[in-house]
XYZ file of C-alpha atoms in Angstrom:
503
model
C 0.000 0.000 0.000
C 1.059 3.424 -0.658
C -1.157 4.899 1.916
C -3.932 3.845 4.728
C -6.054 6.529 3.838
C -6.187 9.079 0.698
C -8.479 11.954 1.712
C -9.371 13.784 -1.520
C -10.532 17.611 -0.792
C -8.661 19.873 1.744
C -11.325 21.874 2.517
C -11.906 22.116 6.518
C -13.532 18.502 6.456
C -11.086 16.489 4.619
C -8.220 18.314 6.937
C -9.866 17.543 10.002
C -10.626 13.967 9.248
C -6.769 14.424 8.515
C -5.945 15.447 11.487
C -7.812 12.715 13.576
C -6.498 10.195 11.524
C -2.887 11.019 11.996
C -3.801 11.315 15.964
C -4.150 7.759 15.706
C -0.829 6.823 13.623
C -2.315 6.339 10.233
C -0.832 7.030 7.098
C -2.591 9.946 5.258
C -2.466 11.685 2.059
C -4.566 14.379 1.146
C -4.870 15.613 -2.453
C -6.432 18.694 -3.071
C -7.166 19.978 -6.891
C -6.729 23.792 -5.819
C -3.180 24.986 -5.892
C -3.750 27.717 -3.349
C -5.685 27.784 -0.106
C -8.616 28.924 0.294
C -8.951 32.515 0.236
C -12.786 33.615 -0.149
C -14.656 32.199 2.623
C -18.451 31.039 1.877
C -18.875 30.110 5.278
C -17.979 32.504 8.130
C -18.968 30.469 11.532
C -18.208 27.322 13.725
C -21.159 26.743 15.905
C -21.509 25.675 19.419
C -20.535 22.193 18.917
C -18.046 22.571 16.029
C -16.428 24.934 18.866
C -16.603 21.961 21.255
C -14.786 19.537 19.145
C -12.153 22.228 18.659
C -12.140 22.512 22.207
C -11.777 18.662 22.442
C -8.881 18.308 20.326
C -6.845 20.729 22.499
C -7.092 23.786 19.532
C -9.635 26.300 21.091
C -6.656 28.421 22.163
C -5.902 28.869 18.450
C -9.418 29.721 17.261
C -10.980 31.995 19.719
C -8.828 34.908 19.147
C -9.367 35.130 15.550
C -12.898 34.603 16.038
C -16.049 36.786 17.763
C -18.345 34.755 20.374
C -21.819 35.072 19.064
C -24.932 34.197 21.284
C -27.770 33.907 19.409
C -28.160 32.753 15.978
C -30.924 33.293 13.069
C -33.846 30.508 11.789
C -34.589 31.639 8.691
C -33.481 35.357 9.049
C -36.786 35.820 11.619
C -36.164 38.794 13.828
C -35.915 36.693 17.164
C -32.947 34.827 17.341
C -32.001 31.114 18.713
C -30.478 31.487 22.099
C -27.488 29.231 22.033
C -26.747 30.693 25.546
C -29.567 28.969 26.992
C -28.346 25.478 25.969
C -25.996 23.128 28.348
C -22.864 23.936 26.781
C -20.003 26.068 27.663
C -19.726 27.122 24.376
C -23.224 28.357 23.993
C -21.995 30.910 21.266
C -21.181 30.438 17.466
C -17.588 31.416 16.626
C -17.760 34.231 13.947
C -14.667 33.358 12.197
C -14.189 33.051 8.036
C -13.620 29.691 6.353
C -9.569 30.535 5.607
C -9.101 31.299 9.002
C -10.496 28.103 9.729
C -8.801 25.772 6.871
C -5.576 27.928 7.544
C -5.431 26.208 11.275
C -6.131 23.147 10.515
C -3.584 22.889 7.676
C -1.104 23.812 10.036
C -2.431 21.390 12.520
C -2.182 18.747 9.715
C 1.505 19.775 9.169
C 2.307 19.472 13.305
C 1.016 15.771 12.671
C 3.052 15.088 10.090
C 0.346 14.933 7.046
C 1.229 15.260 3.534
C -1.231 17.775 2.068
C -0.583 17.504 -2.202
C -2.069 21.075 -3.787
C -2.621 20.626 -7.779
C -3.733 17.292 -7.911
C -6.861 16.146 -9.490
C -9.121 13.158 -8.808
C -9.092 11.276 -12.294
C -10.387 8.151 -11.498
C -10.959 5.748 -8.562
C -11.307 1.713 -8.375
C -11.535 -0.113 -5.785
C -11.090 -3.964 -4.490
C -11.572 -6.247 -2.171
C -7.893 -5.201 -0.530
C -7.614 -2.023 -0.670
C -8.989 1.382 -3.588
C -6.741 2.505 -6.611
C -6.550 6.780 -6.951
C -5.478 8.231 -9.952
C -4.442 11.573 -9.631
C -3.284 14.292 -12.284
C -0.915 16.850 -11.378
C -0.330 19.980 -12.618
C 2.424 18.855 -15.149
C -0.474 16.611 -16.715
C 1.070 13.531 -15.393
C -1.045 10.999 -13.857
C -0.017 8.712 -10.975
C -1.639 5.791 -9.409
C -2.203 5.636 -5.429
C -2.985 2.618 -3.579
C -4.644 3.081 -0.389
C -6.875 0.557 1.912
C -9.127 3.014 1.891
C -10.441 6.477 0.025
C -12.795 9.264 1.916
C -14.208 11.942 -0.217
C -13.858 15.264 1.140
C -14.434 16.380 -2.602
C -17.423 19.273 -2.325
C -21.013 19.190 -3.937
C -19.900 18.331 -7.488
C -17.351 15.290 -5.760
C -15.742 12.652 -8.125
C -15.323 10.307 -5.509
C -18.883 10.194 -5.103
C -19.482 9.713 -9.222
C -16.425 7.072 -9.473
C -18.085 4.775 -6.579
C -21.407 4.933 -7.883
C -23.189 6.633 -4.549
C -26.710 8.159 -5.822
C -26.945 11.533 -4.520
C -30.805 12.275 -4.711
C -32.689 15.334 -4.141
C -33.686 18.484 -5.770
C -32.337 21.412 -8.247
C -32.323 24.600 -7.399
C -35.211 26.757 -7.674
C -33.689 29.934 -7.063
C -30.753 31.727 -6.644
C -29.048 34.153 -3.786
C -26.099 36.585 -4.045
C -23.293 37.400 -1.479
C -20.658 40.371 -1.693
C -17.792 41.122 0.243
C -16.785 44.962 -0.148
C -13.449 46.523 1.324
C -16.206 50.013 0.903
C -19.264 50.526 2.184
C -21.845 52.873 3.380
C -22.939 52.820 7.056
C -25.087 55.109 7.339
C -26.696 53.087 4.920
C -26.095 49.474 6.196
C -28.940 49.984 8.877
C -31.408 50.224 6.390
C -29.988 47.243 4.455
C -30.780 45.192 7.461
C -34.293 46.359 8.111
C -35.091 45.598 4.397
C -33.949 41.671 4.982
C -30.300 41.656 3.587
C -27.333 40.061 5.606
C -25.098 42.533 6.662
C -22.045 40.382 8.433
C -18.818 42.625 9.460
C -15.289 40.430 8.811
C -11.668 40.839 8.672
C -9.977 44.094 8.097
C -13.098 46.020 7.362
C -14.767 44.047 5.147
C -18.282 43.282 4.799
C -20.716 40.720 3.607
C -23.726 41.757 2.174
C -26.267 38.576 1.320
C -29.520 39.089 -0.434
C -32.482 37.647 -1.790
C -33.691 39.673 -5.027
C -37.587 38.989 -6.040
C -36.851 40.200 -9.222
C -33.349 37.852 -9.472
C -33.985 34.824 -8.037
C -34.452 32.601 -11.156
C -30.883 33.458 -12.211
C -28.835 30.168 -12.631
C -26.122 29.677 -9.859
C -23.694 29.590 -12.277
C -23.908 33.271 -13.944
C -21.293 35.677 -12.502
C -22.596 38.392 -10.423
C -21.249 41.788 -11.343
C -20.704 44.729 -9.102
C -23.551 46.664 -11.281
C -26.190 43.745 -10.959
C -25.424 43.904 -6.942
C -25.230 47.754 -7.084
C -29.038 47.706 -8.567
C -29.987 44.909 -6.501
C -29.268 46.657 -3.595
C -31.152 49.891 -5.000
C -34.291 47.896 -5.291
C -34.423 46.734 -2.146
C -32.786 49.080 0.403
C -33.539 52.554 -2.112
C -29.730 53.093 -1.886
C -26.807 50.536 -3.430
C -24.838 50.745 0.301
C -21.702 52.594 -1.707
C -20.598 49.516 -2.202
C -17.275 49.510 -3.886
C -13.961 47.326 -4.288
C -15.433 44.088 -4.101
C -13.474 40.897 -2.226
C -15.450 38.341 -3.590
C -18.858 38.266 -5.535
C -21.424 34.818 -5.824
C -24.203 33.497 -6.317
C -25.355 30.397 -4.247
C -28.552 27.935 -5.138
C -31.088 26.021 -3.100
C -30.003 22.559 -4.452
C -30.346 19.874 -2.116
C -29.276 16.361 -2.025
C -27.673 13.790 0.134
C -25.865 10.931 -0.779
C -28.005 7.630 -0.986
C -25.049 6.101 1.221
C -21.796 7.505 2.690
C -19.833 4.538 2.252
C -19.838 2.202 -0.307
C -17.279 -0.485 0.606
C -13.618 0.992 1.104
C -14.644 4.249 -0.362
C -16.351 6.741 2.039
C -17.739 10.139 1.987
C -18.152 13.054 4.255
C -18.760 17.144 4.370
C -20.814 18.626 1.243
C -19.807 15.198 -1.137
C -22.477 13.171 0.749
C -24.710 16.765 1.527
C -25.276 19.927 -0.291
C -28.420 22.249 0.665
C -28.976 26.190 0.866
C -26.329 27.842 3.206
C -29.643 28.444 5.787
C -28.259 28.772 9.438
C -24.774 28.226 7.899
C -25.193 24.486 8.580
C -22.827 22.653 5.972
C -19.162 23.510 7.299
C -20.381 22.454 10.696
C -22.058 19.241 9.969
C -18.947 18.316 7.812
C -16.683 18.648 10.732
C -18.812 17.002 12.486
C -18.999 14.327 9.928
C -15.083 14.342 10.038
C -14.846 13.833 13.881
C -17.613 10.985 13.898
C -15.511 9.036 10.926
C -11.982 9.519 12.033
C -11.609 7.213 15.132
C -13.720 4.531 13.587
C -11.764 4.357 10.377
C -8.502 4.711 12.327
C -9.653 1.841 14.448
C -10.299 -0.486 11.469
C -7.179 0.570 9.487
C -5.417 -0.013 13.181
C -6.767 -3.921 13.047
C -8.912 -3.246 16.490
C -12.171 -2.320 15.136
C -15.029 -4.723 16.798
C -17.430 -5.935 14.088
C -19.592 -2.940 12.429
C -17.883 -0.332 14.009
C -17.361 1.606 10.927
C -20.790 0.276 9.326
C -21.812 2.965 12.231
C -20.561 5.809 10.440
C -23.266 5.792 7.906
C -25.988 4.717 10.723
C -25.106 7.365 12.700
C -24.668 10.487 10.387
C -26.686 10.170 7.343
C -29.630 10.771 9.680
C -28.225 14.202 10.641
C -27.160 14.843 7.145
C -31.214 14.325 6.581
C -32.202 16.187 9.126
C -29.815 19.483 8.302
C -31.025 19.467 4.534
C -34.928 18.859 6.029
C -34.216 21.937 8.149
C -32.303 24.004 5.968
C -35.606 23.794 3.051
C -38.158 24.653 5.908
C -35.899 27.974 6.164
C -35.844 28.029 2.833
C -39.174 27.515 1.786
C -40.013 30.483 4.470
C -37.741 33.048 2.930
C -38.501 32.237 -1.068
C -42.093 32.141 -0.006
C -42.484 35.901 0.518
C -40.612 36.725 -2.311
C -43.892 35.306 -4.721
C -46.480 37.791 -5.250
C -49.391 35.561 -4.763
C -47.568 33.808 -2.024
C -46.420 36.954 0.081
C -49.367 37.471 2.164
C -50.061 34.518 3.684
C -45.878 33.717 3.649
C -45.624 36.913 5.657
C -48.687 35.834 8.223
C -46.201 32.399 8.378
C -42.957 33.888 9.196
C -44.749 36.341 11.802
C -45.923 33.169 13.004
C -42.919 31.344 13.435
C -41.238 34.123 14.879
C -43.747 34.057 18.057
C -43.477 30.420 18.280
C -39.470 31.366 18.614
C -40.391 33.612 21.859
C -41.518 29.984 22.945
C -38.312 29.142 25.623
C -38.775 25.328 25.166
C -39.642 25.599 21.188
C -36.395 28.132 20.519
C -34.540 25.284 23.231
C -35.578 22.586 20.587
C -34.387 24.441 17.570
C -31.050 25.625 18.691
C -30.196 22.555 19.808
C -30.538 21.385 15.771
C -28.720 24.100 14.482
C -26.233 23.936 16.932
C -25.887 20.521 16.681
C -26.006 20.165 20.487
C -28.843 18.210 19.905
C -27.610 15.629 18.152
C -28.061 11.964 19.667
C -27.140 8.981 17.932
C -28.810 5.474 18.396
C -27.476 3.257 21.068
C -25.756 0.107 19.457
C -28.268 -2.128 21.660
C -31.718 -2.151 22.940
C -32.045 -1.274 26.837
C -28.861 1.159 26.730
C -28.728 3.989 29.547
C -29.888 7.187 28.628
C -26.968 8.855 28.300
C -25.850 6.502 25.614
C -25.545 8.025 22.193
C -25.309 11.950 23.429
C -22.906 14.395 23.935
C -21.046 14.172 27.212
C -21.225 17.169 29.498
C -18.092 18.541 29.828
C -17.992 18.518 33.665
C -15.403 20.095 35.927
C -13.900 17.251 37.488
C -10.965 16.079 39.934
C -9.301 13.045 38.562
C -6.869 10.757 40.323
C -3.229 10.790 38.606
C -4.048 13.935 36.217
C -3.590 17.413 35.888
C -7.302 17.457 33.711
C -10.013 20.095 34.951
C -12.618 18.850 32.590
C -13.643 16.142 30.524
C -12.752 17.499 27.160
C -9.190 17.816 29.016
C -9.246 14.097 28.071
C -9.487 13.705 24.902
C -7.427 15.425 22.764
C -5.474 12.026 21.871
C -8.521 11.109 20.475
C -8.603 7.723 22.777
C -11.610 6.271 24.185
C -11.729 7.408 28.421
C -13.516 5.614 30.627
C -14.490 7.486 33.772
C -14.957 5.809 37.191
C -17.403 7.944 39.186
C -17.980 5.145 41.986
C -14.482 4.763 42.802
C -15.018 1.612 44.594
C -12.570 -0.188 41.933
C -9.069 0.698 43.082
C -7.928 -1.883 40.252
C -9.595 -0.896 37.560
C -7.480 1.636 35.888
C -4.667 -1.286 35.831
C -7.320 -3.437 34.559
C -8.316 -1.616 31.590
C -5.258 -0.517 30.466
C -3.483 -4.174 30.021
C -6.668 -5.124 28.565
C -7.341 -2.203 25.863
C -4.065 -1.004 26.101
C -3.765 2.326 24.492
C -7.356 2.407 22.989
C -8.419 3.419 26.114
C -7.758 6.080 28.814
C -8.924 5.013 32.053
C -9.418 8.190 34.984
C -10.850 7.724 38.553
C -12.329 10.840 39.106
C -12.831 11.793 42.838
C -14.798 14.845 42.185
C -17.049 16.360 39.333
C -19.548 19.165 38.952
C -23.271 18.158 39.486
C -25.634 17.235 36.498
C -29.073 16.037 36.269
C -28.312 13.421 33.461
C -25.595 11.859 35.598
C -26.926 11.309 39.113
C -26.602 7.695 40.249
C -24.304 7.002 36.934
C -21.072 4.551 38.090
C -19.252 4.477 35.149
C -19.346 5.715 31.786
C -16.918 5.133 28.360
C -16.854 8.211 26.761
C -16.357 7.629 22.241
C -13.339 9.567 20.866
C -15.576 12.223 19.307
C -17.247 13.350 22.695
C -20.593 10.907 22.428
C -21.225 8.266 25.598
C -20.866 4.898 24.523
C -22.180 3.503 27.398
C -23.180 4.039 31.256
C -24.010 2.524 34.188
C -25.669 2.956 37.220
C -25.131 0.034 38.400
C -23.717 0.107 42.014
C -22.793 -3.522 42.772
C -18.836 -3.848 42.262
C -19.067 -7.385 40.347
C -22.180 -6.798 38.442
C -20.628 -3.342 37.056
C -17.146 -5.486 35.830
C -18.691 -7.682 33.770
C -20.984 -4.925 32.405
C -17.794 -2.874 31.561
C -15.878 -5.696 30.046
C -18.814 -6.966 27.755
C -19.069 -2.760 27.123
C -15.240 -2.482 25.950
C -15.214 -5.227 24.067
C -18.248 -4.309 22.467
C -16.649 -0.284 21.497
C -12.683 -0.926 21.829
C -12.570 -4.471 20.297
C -11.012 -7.843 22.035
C -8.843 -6.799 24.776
C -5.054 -7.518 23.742
């Protein structure tokens, strides 16, 4: 083999996924078709749990000052906001902080791990085997090379030909209509007041700059593919704000569809996929970075652990179990927003579109109903299904990240844990003064075994014993079991059931 693992894209996904991989000593290549980084930035946010991976991997430090804490969040551009403040997080905040920034410090975190990322090479076709995939890749002499790998994640984008070359269906809908985004080194603002009232995005960034994002009735059938041009945006902007916002030197200018689709499967044997390659939708919420990171974090570990020969049976079948669903739900989501915004922009539509949104908007005063919704764009919400029938409740969610006292470590909290990306299994009974030994010569270095002696209070965890915490932050499994011999055979059948037959 050449490689364990090509990644193909090195957008923030496919370096993330990376990035976890290397954490756990496998080789990885990553070939990336652009010959620069990324310098215009579509997205411009890491919500509350993309912050809390971050945090998990040890990297918040290099994030949050190049970044502005956000608290609440828009649904469909309505005028009350989610509260991401309200939810049980301590990052209850979205991270204002453009897409380079973000791709910039992960590359480098790529590089500290020692990953080869290969600018100017282009995906040109992809076979695969019962051993192992075949890459071929042009670079920018022309030249094509063959890479072996055992196994081939698309990080790719929308339009991926990793997708296409394995044969994954990627469903859904066309686009229907059409928004436009400007960032100007000039503006009005005076004028950028009135912008806002009238519906348009106005988003402040780096060095002055702003984004201005719009939805133009009289525009919105014009293919995603035409080129926006300062004097379209310029009478845009006139039409629906009476002034163009003296808008002037533009960054970057685009216009973005409502397409939707997600991939039929994310894996189809040793070829897997993950950000917008298995999901594309509008940019509602600004969703699609975040899920793909979050895709990225779900798939590294498992992959890692089958590439790493320690994988219990279906481990990485779970990848597909567990995120397709939220890739469903995110695109479901992201066309309800949708549907409310290009609603109002119909003239025989706009009445009763108008009496919806109004409506929706009170229903956002709601606490528990604005609760329910930030925890879906947040992705705080997300839960995945426990591996058997009867688990605890905790199994499948995010774990708190408590303050805690742990025996043998300088940690303050549980995402102190887990930046080497290891399974940790926390003993909150403390009755087992040999289980730390225990684990370890059984699981050896899959697993990182802490008696804690002292932790915050939460609801969700009184009476629990012991939990095993996945690599990516999610429970695996609980207890609240309090009798000493009951509870080991529990946590054995547990381990070997997440972190494979104990060495």
């Amino acid at each position: 083999m050449n490689v364990d693992v090509a990644v193909v894209g090195a957008g923030p996904t496919g370096l993330l996924l990376a990035c976890e991989l290397a954490l756990a000593g496998v080789r990885t290549r990553v070939f990336e078709r652009r010959t620069e980084p990324q310098r215009d930035s579509r997205a411009l946010s890491l919500h509350p749990r993309s912050v809390e991976v971050i945090d998990q991997r040890g990297l918040l430090d290099r994030f949050l000052p190049l970044g502005r804490p956000v608290p609440g969040w828009h649904f469909a551009q309505l005028p009350t906001h989610l509260d991401f403040s309200a939810l049980d997080s301590r990052h209850g905040y979205t991270l204002f902080i453009a897409q380079a920034r973000t791709e910039a410090l992960l590359a480098e975190r790529a590089r500290e791990l020692g990953v080869e990322v290969e600018r100017g090479y282009e995906v040109a076709g992809l076979g695969q085997d019962a051993d192992g995939a075949e890459v071929e890749v042009r670079g920018r002499d022309g030249n094509v090379a063959t890479i072996r790998a055992r196994y081939v994640v698309g990080c790719d984008g929308g339009r991926s030909v990793v997708r296409q070359s394995a044969g994954i269906a990627f469903p859904g809908t066309d686009e229907t209509f059409t928004g436009v985004l400007g960032d100007f080194a000039v503006t009005d603002p005076t004028a950028l007041d009135a912008a806002r009232a009238r519906g348009v995005l106005v988003a402040p960034m780096e060095d002055g700059v702003v984004r201005l994002v719009y939805l133009d009735p009289e525009r919105i059938r014009v293919p995603s593919g035409e080129p926006v041009t300062l004097e379209e945006f310029r009478a845009s902007l006139t039409r629906l704000c009476g002034s163009d916002c003296g808008v002037a030197e533009p960054r970057w200018l685009s216009r973005f569809g409502n397409a939707t689709r997600l991939a039929e499967s994310y894996r189809a044997g040793r070829v897997l996929l993950a950000g917008d390659a298995a999901h594309i939708h509008f940019p509602a919420a600004g969703q699609g970075l975040n899920t793909g990171l979050q895709d990225a974090m779900n798939l590294g570990w498992k992959l890692a652990a089958v590439v790493n020969g320690w994988a219990p049976p279906g481990l990485l079948d779970r990848y597909d179990a567990e995120r397709r669903p939220v890739g469903q739900s995110v695109t479901e989501n992201t066309e309800i927003q949708t549907l409310l915004a290009e609603l109002t922009l119909v003239p025989q539509y706009r009445r009763p579109a108008t009496a919806l949104r109004a409506l929706f908007d009170e229903l956002l005063n709601m606490p528990q109903v604005n609760r329910t919704l930030a925890a879906r764009v947040s992705a705080l919400g997300t839960a995945y299904p426990p591996a058997t029938p009867g688990a605890d409740p905790l199994v499948g969610h995010r774990m708190p990240d408590l303050g805690l006292t742990a025996a043998g470590s300088e940690a303050v909290r549980v995402y102190e844990l887990l930046p080497a990306a290891r399974y940790v299994h926390l003993d909150l009974a403390g009755d087992a003064p040999d289980l730390g030994p225990t684990v370890t010569e059984g699981w050896g270095s899959r697993v990182t075994p802490v008696t804690v002696t002292a932790r915050d209070a939460h609801p969700d965890l009184d009476g629990v014993t012991e939990i095993l915490v996945r690599p990516d932050g999610h429970v695996a499994w609980a207890t609240r079991t309090t009798d000493a011999r009951a509870r080991q055979a529990e946590r054995t059948e547990a381990l070997t059931a997440w972190a494979g037959t104990p060495s």
